[in-house]
Tab-separated table of C-alpha atoms in Angstrom:
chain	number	residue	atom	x	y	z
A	764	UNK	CA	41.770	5.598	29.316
A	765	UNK	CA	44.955	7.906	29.130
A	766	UNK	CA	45.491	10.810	27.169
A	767	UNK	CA	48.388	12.182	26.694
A	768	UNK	CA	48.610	15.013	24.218
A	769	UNK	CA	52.178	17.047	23.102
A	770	UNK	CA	52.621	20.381	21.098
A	771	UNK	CA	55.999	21.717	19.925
A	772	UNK	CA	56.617	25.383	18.551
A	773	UNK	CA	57.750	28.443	18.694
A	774	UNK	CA	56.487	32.199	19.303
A	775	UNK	CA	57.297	35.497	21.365
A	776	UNK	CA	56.472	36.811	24.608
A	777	UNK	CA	56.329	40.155	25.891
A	778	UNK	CA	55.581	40.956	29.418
A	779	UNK	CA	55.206	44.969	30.595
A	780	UNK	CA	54.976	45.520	34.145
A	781	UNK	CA	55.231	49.597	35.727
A	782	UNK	CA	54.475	50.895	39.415
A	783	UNK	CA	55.635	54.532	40.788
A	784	UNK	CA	58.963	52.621	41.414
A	785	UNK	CA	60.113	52.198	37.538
A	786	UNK	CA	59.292	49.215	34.895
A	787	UNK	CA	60.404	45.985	33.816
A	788	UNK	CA	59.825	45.372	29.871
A	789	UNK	CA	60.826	41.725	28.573
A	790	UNK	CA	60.571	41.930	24.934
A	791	UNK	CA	61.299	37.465	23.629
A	792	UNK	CA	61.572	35.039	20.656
A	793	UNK	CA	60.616	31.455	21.780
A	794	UNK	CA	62.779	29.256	19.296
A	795	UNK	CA	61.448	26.374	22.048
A	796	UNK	CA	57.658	26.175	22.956
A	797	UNK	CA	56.817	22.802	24.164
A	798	UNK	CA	52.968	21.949	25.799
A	799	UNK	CA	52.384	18.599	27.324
A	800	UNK	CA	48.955	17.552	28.637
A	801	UNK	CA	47.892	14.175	30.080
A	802	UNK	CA	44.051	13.119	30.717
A	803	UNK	CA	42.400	10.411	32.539
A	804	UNK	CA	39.256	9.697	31.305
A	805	UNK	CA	37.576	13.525	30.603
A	806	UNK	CA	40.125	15.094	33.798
A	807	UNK	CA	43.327	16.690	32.903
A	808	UNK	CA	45.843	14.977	35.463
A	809	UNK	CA	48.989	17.104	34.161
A	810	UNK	CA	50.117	19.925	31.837
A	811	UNK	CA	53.407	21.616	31.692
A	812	UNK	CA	54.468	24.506	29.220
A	813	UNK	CA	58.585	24.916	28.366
A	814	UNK	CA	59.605	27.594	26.642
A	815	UNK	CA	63.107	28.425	25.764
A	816	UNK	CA	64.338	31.411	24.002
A	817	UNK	CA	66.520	35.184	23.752
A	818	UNK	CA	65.195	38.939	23.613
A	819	UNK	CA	65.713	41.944	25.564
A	820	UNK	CA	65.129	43.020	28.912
A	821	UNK	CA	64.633	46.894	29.993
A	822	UNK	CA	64.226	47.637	33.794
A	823	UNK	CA	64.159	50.969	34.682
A	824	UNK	CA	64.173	51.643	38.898
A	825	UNK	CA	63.090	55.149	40.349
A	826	UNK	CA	64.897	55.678	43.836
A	827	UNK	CA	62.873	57.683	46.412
A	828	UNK	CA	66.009	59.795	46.783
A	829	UNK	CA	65.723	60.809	42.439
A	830	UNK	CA	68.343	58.170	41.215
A	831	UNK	CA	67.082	56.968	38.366
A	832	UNK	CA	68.680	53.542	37.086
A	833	UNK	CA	68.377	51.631	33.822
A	834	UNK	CA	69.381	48.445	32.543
A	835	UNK	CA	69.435	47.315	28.998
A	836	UNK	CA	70.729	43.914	28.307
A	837	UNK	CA	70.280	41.253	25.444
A	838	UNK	CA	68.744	37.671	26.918
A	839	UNK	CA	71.290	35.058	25.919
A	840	UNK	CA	69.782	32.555	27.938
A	841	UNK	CA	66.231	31.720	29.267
A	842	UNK	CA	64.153	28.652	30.346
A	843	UNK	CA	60.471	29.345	31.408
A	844	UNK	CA	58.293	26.523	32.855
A	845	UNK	CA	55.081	26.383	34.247
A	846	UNK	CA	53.257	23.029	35.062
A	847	UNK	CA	50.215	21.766	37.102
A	848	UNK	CA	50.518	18.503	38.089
A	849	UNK	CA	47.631	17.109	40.052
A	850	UNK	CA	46.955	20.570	41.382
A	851	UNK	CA	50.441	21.810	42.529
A	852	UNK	CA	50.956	24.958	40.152
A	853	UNK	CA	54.861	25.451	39.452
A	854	UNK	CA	56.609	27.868	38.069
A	855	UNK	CA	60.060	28.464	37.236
A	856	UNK	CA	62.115	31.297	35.305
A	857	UNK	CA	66.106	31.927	34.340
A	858	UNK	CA	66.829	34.454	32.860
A	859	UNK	CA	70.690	35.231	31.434
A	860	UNK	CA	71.784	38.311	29.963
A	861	UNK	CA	74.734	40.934	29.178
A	862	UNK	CA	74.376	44.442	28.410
A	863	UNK	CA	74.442	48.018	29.543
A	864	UNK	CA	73.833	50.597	32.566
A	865	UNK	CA	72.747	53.954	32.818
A	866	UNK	CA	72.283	56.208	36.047
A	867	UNK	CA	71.211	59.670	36.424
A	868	UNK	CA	70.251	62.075	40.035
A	869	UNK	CA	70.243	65.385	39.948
A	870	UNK	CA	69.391	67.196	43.439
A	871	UNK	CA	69.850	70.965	43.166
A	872	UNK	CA	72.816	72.026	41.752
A	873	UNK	CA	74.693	68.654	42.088
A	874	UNK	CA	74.066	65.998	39.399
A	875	UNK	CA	75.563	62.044	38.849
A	876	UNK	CA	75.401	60.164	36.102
A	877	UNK	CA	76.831	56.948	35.299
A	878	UNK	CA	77.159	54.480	32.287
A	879	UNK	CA	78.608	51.040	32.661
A	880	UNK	CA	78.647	46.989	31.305
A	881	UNK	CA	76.609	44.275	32.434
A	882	UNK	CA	78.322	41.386	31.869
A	883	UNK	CA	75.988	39.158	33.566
A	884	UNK	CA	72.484	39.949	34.895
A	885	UNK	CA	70.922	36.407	36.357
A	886	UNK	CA	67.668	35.983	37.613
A	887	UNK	CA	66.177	32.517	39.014
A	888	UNK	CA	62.669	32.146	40.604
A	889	UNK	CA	60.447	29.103	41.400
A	890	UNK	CA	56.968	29.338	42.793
A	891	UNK	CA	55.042	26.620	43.737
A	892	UNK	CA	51.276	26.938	44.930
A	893	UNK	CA	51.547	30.693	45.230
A	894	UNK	CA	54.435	30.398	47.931
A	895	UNK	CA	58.186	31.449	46.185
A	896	UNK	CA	60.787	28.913	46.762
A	897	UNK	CA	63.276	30.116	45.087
A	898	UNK	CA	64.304	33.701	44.385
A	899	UNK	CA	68.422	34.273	43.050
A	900	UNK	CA	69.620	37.337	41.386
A	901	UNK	CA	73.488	38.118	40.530
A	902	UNK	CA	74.649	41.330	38.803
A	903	UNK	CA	78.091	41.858	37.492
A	904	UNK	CA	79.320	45.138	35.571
A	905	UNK	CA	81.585	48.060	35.802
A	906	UNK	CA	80.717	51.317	35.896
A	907	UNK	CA	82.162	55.107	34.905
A	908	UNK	CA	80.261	57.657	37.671
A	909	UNK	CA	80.349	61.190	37.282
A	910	UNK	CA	79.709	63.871	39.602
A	911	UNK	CA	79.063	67.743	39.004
A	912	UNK	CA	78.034	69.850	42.414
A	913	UNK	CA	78.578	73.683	41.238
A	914	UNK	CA	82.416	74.283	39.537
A	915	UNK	CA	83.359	70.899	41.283
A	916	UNK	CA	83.806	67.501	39.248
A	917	UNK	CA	84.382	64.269	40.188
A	918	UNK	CA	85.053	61.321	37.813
A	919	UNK	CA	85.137	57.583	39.303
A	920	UNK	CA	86.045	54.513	37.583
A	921	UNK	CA	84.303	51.653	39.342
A	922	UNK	CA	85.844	48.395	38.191
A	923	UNK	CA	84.222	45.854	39.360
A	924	UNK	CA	80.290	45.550	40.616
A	925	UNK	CA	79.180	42.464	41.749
A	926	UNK	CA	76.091	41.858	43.685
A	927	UNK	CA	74.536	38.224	44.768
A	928	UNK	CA	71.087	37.263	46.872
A	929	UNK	CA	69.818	34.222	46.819
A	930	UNK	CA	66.418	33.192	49.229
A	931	UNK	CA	65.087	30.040	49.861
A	932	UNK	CA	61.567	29.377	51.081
A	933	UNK	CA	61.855	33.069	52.108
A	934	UNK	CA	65.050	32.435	54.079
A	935	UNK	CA	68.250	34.394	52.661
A	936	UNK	CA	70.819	31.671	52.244
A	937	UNK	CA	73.272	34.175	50.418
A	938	UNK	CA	74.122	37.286	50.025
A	939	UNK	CA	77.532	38.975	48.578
A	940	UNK	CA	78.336	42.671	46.968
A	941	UNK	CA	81.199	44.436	46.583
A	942	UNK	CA	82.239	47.621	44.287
C-alpha cells in the first residue's frame, strides 16, 4: 500500500561555516517547516523538507592582499528545500536580505576603511545529485571609503554598487557590476 506521511512546524537553523578565507554565520527562525514523506510498501519513494523563514546573515571575507570585508544584513526572505525523490537528491536555497558593510586594509602606513548599505544581498542555488545547477548572487549597496597613507586623506562617496553572476550547469549566463 501507500504511505504518505506530512509534518508541519516551525524551528531555527543555524549554520557556521570558517576557512583561512573568512566565515559565513546564518543565524534563522523557521515560521514554515513542512516534511512530506511517501512509502510504498516498507520503501520510502519520496521526502521533501520546506522551510521558510528570516534571521541574520554575517559573512566576513579575508583578501590575500589584507582587505578585510564584512557583511551584516537581516534575512527578509528565504525558502530552503531539499527533497529525494526516487533517488535524485535536490536542493534549493534563496536567500533575501538588506543590511550593512564594513571594510578595513591597512598595509604600512596607508589604511582604508569603508562602511556602506546593503540594500539587497540575493543568493539562489540548486543542486541536484551533487552537481550545482544553479548558482545566482546580486549585491546592491553604497558605500563611504576612506583612505589615510601618511598626512594624506582621501574620502570617496561611492553611490551606487551593484554586482550580478548568475551560472547555469557551471556555464556563466550573466554577469554585470558597476560602482
Amino acid at each position: 500500500g501507500l504511505l504518505e506521511a506530512n509534518e508541519l512546524g516551525a524551528g531555527n537553523l543555524l549554520i557556521e561555516e570558517s576557512d583561512a578565507n573568512g566565515t559565513f554565520t546564518l543565524m534563522m527562525i523557521l515560521e514554515h517547516v513542512w516534511r512530506n514523506v511517501s512509502m510504498v510498501g516498507a520503501e520510502q519513494t519520496s521526502e521533501v523538507f520546506e522551510m521558510r523563514g528570516g534571521g541574520t546573515l554575517q559573512i566576513v571575507d579575508i583578501d590575500p592582499d589584507g582587505m578585510t570585508m564584512r557583511i551584516d544584513v537581516i534575512v527578509t526572505n528565504s525558502y530552503i528545500n531539499r527533497s529525494n525523490i526516487l533517488g535524485v537528491i535536490s536542493e534549493r536555497i534563496r536567500i533575501e536580505a538588506s543590511g550593512e558593510l564594513h571594510g578595513n586594509q591597512t598595509d604600512g602606513s596607508a589604511e582604508t576603511t569603508l562602511d556602506g548599505q546593503v540594500s539587497l544581498l540575493l543568493v539562489e542555488l540548486w543542486d541536484e545529485n551533487g552537481t550545482r545547477r544553479l548558482d545566482h548572487s546580486e549585491f546592491e549597496g553604497t558605500a563611504d571609503m576612506h583612505i589615510t597613507d601618511g598626512d594624506e586623506h582621501t574620502d570617496i562617496d561611492v553611490n551606487e554598487i551593484i554586482a550580478l553572476e548568475r551560472r547555469e550547469d557551471g556555464v556563466r549566463v550573466a554577469q554585470h557590476s558597476k560602482i
